[in-house]
CSV table of C-alpha atoms and ligand atoms in Angstrom, one decimal:
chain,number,residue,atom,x,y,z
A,156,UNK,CA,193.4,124.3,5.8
A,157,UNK,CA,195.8,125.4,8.5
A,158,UNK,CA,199.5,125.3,8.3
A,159,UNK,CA,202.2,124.3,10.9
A,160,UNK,CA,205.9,125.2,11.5
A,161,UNK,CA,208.1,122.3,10.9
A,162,UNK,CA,210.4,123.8,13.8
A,163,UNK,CA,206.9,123.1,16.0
A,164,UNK,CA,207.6,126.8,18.4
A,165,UNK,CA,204.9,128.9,16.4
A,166,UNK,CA,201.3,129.1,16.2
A,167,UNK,CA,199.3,127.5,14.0
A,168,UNK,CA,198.2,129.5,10.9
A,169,UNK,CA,195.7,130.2,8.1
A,170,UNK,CA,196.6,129.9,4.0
A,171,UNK,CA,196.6,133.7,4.2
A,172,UNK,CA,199.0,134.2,7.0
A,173,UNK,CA,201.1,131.6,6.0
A,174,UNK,CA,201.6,132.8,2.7
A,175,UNK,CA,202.0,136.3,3.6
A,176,UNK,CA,204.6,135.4,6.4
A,177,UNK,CA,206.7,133.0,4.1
A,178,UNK,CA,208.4,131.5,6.9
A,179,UNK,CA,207.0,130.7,10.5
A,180,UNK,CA,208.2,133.0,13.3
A,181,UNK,CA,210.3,130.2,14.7
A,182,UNK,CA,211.8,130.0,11.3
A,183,UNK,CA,210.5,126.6,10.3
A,184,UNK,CA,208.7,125.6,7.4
A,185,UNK,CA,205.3,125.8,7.3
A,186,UNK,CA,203.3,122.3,6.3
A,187,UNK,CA,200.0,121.2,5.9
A,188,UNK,CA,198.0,119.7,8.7
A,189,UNK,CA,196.3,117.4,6.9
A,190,UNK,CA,196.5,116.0,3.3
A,191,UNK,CA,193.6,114.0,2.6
A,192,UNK,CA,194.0,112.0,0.0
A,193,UNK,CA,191.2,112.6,-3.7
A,194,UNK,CA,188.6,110.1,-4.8
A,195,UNK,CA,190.2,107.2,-6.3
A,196,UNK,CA,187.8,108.6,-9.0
A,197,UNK,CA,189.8,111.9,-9.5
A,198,UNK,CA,193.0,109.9,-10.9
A,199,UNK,CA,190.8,107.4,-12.8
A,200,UNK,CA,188.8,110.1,-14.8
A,201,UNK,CA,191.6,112.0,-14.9
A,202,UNK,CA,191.7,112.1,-19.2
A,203,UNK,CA,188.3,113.6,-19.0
A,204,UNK,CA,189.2,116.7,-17.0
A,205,UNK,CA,191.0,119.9,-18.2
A,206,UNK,CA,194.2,121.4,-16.5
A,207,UNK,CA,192.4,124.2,-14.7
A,208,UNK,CA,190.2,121.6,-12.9
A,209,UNK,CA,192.5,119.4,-12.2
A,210,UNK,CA,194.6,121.7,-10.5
A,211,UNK,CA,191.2,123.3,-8.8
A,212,UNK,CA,190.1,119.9,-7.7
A,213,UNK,CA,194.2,118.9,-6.3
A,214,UNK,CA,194.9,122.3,-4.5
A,215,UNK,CA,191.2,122.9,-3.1
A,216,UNK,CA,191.4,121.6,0.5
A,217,UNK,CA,194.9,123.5,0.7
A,218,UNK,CA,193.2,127.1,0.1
A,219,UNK,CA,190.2,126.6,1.4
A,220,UNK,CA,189.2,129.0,3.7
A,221,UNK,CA,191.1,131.7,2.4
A,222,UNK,CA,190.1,132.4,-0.7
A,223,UNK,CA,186.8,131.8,-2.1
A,224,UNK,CA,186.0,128.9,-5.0
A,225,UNK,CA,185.1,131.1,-7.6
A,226,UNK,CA,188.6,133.2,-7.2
A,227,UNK,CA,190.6,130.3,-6.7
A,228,UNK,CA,189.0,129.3,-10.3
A,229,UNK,CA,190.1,132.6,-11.8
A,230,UNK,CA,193.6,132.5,-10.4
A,231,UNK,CA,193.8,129.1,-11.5
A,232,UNK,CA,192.5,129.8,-15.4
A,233,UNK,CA,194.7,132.7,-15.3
A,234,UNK,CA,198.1,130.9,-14.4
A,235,UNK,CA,197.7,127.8,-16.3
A,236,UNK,CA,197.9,129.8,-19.5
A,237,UNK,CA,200.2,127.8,-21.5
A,238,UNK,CA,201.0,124.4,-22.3
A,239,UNK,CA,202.6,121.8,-20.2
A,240,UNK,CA,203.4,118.7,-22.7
A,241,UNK,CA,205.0,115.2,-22.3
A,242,UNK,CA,207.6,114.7,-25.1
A,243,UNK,CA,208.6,110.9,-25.8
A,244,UNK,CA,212.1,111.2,-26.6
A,245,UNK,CA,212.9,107.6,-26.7
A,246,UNK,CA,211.2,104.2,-25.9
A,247,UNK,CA,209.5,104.7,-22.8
A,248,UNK,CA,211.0,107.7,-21.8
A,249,UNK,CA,209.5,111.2,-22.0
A,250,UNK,CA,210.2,114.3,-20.9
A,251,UNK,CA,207.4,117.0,-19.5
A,252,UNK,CA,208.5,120.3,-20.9
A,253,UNK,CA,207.8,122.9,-18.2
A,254,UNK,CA,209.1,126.1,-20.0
A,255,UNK,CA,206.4,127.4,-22.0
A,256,UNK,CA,205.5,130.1,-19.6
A,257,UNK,CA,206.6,134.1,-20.0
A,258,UNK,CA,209.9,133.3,-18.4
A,259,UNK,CA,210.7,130.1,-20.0
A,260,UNK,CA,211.2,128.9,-16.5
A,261,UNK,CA,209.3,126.1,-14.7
A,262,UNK,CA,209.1,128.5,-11.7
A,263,UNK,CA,206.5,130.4,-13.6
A,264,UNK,CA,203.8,128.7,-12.2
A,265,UNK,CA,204.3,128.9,-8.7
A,266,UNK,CA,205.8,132.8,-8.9
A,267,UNK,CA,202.4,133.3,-10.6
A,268,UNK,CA,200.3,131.5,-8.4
A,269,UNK,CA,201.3,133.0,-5.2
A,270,UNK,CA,201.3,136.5,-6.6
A,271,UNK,CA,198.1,136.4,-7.5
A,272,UNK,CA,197.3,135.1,-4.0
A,273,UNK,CA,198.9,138.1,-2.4
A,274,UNK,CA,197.2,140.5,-4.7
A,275,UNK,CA,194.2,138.8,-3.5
A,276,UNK,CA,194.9,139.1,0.2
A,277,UNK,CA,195.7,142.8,-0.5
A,278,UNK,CA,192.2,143.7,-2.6
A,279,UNK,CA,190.3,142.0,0.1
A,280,UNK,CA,191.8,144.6,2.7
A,281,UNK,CA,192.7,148.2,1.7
A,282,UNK,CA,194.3,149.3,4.7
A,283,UNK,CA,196.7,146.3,4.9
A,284,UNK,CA,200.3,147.4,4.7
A,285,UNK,CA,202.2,146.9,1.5
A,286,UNK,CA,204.5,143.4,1.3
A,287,UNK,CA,207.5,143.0,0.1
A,288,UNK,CA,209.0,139.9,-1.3
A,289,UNK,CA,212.3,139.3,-0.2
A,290,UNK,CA,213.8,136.5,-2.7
A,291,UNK,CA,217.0,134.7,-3.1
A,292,UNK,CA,217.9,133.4,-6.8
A,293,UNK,CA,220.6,131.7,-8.4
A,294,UNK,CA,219.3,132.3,-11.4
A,295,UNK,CA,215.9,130.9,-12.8
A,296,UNK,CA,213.7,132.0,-9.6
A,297,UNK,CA,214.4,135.6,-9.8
A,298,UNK,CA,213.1,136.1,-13.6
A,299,UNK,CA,210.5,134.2,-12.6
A,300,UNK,CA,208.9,136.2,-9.4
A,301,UNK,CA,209.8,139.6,-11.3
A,302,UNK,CA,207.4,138.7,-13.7
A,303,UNK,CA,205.4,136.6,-12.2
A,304,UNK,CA,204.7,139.7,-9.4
A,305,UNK,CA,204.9,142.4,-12.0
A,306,UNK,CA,202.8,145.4,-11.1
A,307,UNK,CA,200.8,143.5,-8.3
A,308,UNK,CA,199.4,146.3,-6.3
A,309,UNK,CA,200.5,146.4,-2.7
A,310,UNK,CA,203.5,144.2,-3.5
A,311,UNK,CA,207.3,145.1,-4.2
A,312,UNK,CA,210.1,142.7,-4.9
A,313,UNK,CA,213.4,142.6,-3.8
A,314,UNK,CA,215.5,140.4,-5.8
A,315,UNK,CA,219.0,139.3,-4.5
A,316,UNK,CA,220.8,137.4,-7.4
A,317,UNK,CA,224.9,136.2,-7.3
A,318,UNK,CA,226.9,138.6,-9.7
A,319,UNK,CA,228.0,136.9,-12.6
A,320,UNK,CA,226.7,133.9,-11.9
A,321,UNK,CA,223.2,133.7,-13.8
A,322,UNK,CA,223.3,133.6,-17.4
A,323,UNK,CA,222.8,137.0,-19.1
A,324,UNK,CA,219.3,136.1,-20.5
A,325,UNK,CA,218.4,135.3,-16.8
A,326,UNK,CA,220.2,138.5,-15.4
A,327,UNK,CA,217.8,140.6,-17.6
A,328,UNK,CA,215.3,139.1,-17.1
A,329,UNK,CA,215.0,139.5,-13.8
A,330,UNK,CA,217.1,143.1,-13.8
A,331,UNK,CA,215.1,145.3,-17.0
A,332,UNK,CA,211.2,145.1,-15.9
A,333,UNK,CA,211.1,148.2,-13.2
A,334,UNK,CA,208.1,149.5,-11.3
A,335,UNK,CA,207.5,147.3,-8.0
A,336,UNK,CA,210.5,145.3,-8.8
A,337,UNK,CA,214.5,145.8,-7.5
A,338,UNK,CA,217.2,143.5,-8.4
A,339,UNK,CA,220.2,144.1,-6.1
A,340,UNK,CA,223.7,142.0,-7.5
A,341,UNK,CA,225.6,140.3,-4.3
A,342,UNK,CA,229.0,140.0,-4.8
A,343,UNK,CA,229.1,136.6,-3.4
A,344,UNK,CA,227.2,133.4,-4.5
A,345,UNK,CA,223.6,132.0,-3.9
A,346,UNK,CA,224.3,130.8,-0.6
A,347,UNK,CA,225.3,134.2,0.4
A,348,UNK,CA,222.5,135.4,-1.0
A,349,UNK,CA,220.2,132.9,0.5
A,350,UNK,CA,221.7,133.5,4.2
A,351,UNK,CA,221.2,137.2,3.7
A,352,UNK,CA,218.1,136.6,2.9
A,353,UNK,CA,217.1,134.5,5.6
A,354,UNK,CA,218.7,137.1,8.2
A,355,UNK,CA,216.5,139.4,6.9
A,356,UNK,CA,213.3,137.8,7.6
A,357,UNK,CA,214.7,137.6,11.4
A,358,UNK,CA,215.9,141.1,11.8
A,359,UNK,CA,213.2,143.0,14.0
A,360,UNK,CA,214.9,146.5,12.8
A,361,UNK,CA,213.5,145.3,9.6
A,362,UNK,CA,210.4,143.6,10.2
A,363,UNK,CA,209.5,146.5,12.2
A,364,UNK,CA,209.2,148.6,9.1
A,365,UNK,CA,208.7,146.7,6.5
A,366,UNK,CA,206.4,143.0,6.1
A,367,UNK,CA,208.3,140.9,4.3
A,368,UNK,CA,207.9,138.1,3.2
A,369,UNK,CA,209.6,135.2,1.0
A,370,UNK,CA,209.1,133.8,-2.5
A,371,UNK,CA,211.3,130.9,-2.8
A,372,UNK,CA,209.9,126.9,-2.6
A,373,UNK,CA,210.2,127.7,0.8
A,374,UNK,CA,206.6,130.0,0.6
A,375,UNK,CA,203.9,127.6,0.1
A,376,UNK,CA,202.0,129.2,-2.6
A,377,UNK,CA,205.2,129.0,-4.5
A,378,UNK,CA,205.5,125.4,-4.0
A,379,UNK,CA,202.1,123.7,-3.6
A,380,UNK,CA,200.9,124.7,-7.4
A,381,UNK,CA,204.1,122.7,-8.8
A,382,UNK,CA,201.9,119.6,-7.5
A,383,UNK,CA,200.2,120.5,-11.0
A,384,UNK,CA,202.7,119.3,-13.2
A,385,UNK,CA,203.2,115.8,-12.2
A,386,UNK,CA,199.4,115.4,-12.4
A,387,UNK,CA,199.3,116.8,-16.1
A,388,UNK,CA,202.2,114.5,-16.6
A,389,UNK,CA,200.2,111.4,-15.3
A,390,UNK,CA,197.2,112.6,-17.0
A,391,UNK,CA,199.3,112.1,-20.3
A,392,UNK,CA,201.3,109.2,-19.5
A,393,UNK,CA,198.7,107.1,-18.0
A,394,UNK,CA,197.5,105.7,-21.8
A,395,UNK,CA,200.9,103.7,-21.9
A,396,UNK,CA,199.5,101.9,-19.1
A,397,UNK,CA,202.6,101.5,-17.0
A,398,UNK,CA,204.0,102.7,-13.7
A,399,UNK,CA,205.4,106.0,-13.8
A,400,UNK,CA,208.6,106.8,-12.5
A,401,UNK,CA,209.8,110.8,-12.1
A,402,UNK,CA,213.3,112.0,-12.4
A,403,UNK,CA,213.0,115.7,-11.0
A,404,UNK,CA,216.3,117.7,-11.2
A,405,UNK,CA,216.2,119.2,-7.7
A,406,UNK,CA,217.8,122.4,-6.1
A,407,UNK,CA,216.0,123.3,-3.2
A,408,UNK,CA,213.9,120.3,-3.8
A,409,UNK,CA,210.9,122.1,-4.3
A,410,UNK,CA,209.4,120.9,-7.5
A,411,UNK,CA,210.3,117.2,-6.0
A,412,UNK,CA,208.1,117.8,-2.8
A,413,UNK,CA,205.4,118.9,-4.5
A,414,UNK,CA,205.2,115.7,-6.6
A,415,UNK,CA,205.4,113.7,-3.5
A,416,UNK,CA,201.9,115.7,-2.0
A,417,UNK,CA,200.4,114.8,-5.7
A,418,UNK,CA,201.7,111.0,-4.4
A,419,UNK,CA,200.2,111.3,-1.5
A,420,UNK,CA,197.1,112.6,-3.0
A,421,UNK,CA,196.6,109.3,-4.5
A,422,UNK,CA,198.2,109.5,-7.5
A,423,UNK,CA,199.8,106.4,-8.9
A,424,UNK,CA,203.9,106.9,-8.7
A,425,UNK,CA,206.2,104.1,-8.5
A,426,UNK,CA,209.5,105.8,-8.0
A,427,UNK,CA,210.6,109.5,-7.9
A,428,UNK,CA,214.2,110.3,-8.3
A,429,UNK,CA,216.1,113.2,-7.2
A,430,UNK,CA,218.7,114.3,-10.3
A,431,UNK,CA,221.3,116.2,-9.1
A,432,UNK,CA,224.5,118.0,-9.7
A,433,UNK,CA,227.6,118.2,-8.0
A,434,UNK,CA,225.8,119.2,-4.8
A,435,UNK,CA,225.7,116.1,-3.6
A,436,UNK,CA,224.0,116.3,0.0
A,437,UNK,CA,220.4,114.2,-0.8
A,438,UNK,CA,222.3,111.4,-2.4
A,439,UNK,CA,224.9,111.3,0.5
A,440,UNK,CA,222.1,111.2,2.9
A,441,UNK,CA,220.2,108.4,1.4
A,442,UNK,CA,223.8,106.6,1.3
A,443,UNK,CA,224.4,107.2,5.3
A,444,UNK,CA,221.3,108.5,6.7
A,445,UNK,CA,223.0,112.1,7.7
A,446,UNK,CA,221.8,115.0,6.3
A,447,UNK,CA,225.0,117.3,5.9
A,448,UNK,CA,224.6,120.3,4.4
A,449,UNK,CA,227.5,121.9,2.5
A,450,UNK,CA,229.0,125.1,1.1
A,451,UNK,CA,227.4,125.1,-2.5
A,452,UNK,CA,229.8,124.5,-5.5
A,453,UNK,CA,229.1,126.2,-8.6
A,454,UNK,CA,228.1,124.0,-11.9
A,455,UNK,CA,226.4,124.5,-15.5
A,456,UNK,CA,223.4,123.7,-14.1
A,457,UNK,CA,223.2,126.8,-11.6
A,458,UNK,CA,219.7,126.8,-10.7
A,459,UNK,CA,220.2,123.8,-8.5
A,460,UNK,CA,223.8,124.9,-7.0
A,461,UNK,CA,222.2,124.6,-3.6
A,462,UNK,CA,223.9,123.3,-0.8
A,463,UNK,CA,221.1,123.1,1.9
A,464,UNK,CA,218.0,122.3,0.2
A,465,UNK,CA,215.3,124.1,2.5
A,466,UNK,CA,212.6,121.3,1.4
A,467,UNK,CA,214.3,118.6,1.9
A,468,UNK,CA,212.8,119.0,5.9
A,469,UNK,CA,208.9,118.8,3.9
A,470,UNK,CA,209.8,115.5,2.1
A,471,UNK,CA,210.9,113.9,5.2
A,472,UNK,CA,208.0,115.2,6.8
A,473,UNK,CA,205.8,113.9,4.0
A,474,UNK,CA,206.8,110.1,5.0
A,475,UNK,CA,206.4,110.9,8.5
A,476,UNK,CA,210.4,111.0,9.2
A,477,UNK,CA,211.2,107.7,8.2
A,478,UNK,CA,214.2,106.7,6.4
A,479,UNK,CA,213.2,103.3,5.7
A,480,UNK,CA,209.7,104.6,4.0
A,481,UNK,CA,211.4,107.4,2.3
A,482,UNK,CA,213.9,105.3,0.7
A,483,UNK,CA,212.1,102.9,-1.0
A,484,UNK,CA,209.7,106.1,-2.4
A,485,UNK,CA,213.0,108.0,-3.3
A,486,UNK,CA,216.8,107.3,-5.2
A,487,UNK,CA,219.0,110.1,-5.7
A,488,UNK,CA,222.0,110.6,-8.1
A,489,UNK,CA,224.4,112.8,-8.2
A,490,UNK,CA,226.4,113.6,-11.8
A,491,UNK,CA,228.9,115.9,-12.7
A,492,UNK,CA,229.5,118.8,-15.4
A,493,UNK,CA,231.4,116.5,-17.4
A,494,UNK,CA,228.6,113.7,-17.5
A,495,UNK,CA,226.0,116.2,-17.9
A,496,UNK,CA,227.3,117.7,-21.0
A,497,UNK,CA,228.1,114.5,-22.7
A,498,UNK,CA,224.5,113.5,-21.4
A,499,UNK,CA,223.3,116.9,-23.5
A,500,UNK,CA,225.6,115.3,-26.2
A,501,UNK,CA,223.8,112.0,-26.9
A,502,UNK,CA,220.8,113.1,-26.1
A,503,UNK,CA,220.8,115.5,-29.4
A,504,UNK,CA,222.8,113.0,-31.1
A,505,UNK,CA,220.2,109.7,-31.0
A,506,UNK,CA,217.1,111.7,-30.4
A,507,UNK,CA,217.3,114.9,-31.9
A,508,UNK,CA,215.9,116.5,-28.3
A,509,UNK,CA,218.0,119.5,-27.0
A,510,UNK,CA,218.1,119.2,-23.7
A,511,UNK,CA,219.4,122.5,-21.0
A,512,UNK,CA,222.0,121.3,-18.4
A,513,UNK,CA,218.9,120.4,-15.9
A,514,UNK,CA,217.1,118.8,-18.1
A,515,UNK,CA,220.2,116.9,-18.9
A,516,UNK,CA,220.7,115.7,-15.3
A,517,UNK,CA,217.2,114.7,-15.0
A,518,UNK,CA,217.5,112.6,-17.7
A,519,UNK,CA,220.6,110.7,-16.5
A,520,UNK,CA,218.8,110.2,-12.7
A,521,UNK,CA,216.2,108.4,-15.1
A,522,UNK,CA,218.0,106.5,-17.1
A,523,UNK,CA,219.8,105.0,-14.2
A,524,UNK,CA,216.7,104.1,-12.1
A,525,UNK,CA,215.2,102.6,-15.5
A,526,UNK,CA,218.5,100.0,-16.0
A,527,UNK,CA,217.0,98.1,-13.2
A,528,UNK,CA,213.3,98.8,-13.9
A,529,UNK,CA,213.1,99.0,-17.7
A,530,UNK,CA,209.1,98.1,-17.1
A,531,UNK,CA,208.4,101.2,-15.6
A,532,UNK,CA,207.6,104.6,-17.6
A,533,UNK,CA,210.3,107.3,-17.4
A,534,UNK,CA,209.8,110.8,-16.8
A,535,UNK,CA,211.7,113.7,-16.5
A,536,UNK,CA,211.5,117.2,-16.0
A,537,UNK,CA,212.7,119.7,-18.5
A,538,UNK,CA,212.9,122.7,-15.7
A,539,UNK,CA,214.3,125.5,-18.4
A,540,UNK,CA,214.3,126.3,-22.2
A,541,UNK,CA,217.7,125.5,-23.6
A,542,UNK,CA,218.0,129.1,-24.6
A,543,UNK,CA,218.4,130.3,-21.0
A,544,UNK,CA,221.6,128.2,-21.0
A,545,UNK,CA,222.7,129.1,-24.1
A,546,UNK,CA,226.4,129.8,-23.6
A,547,UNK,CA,226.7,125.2,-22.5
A,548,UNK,CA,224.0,124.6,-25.1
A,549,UNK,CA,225.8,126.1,-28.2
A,550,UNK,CA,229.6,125.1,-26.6
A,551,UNK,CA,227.9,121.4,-26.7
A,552,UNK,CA,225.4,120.7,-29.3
A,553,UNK,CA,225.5,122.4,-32.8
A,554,UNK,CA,222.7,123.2,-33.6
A,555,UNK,CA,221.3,127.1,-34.2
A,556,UNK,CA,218.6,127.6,-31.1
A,557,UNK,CA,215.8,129.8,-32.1
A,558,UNK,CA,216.0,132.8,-29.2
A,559,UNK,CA,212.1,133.0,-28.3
A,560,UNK,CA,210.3,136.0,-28.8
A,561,UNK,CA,209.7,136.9,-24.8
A,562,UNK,CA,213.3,135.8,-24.4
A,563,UNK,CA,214.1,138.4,-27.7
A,564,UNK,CA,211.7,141.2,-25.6
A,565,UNK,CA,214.0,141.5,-22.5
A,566,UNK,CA,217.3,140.9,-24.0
A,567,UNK,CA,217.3,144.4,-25.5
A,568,UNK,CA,216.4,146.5,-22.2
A,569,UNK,CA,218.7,147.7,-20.1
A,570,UNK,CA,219.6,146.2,-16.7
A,571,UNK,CA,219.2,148.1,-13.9
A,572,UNK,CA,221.0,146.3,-10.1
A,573,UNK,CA,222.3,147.9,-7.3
A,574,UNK,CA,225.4,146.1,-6.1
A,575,UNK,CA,225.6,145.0,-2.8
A,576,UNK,CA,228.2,142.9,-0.7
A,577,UNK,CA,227.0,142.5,2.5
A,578,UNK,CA,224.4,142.0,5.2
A,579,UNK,CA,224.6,145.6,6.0
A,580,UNK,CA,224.2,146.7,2.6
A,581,UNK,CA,220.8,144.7,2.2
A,582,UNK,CA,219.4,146.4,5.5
A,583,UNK,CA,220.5,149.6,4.6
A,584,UNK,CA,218.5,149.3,1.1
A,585,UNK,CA,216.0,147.9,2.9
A,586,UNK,CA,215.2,150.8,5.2
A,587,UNK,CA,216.0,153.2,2.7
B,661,LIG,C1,214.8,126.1,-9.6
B,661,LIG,C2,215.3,125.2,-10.6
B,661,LIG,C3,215.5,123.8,-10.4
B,661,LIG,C4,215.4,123.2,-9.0
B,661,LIG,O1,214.1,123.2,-8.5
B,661,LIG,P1,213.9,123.0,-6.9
B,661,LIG,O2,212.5,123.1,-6.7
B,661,LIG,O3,214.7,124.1,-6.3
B,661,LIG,O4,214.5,121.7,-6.6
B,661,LIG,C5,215.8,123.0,-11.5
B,661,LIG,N1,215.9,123.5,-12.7
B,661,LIG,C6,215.7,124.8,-13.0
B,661,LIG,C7,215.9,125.3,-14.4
B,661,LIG,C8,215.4,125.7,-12.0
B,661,LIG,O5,215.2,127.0,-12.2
């Protein structure tokens, strides 16, 4: 498979470069050529099939080429290591817990998926020049990809995270683990961080010495293996016999896109909706049909305080740029800190589930869309553990959450950042 730049001024590329690049030259996206849609027999059998070949058989054509079958299997087994279960919380609605990996975060997957790609790439060719992930967080990403990339050979990380605006359990995580991994504290806010970020990847005084390359959504081994979960999901769901509608609580929109490419794979969705907070810009553009980015404002559920999502650009690609196709495929909502607490609220109080503040604005986006379609199947995605978020949790639901033990393992370690608060800073570190 080969992969173009969504700005269409750079070459066409392999998996391999693609992934090692991040971003195209022309500072587009890379996408897919082609997506070729599985066997109708892949979504009918799915029951009979385990996770690791499911998500061989759905992300095969988008490798291929670049790393051999019998890898990609080992990758694969080695990823999917934990669970990724469908909780029915009420009549028809369920939510698909994505949290159970080492960081608690659903980013797990896709950290761990490209890392292991890139340590791939780097075994296959001992001369090749060490990479360096450059990555933006505003909060779960970064614990994520320190993990996730952990004593990769030939990689380091550079983390950039907003100062005091991650949760302590998400600072350490992403600030206590050492060796190849650096987190530098921006005073500032995940846009800032973000820009930085992308300045970076442009700056020739940088590229020149150092490869870097990105491990946001925006990298597509980051944000192809998230395809997996929607397919587990329908794997799961599909006994109720009904059509399956996704809430997703989207950021960067990501997570969404990738469920849209298991859509276009074939698999049966009626209806994805896009949950999000304060930062509004999705919803607005359904409403008028501009896409307006904004300044991002800061709410409880931070990991989706994102003003400009950078995949928003893949999703209209995905339905060929057309707003009239896109719109019957896609609602959006928009709901504030107030709603989303009260929505963590009832939530514990009728159901018993404890929900973290995403999770919580998923599950509004869904129970809207099902008012008018209570014959459909609702899903959505729990993206975090309510223990990352446990200074909203405990403020709205009383009940005593149980810290996890690989949550317990960091909490105790010191954290180690360099502060930084501006461009020049970064560039300085960089070169260091
Ligand atoms: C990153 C993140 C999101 C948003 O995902 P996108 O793919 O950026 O839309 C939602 N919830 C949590 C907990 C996250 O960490």
């Amino acid at each position: 498979m080969n992969y173009y730049s969504l700005n269409g001024k750079a070459p066409v590329t392999s998996f391999e470069v693609a992934v090692t690049r991040g971003i195209a030259p022309d500072k587009g996206l890379y996408f897919p050529e082609k997506i070729s849609p599985l066997p109708d027999s892949f979504f009918e059998n799915i029951e009979e099939m385990d996770d690791h070949e499911i998500a061989f058989q759905a992300i095969h054509q988008f490798v291929a080429g670049a790393i051999p079958d019998d890898e990609l299997r080992a990758i694969i087994k080695d990823v999917l290591s934990f669970d990724f279960p469908i909780v029915e919380i009420e009549k028809n609605v369920a939510t698909l817990e994505l949290f159970h990996g080492p960081t608690m975060a659903f980013k797990d997957v896709g950290a761990r998926f490209m890392a292991r790609c890139l340590g791939y790439f780097s075994k296959q060719n001992e001369n090749k020049e060490d990479v360096t992930v450059l990555v933006a967080t505003s909060g779960d990403t970064g614990g994520a990809v320190a993990r996730g990339f952990l004593n990769v050979d030939g990689v380091d990380v550079v983390i950039l995270y907003p100062s005091g605006k991650v949760s302590d359990i998400q600072e350490k995580q992403l600030t206590t683990l050492g060796a190849n991994i650096a987190a530098l504290e921006v005073d500032g806010v995940f846009d800032d961080c973000q820009s930085m970020v992308k300045q970076a990847f442009l700056d020739e005084s940088i590229t020149s010495e150092r490869k870097l390359t990105s491990a946001n959504s925006i990298n597509i081994a980051r944000w192809l293996p998230q395809m997996f979960y929607f397919m587990f999901a329908y794997k799961q769901a599909k006994k109720h016999g009904k059509e399956l509608v996704f809430s997703v609580p989207s950021g960067n929109f990501g997570n969404i896109c990738a469920g849209m490419v298991a859509y276009k794979l074939g698999m049966p969705v009626k209806h994805f909706v896009a949950s999000v907070n304060s930062n509004d810009i999705v919803p607005e553009f359904l409403k008028s049909g501009k896409y307006a980015p904004k300044p991002s404002v800061a709410t409880i559920s931070n990991a989706m305080d994102v003003g400009d999502p950078s995949n928003f650009i893949r999703i209209q690609q995905l339905f060929d740029n057309d707003f009239e196709a896109l719109s019957r495929k896609l609602s959006s909502y928009s709901y504030s800190d107030a709603e989303t607490r009260e929505a963590m609220q009832t939530v514990f109080a009728e159901t018993g589930y404890v929900a973290d503040p995403h999770g919580a604005v998923g599950y509004l986006g869904l129970k809207n869309y099902l008012k008018d379609h209570p014959e459909a199947y609702g899903i959505f995605l729990e993206t975090a553990h309510p223990v990352k978020f446990l200074p909203v949790v405990n403020e709205v639901i009383d009940k005593e959450i149980e810290i996890p033990e690989q949550i317990k393992e960091v909490m105790d370690k010191e954290k180690v950042a360099t502060k930084i608060k501006t461009y020049d800073d970064l560039k300085a570190y960089l070169l260091m």
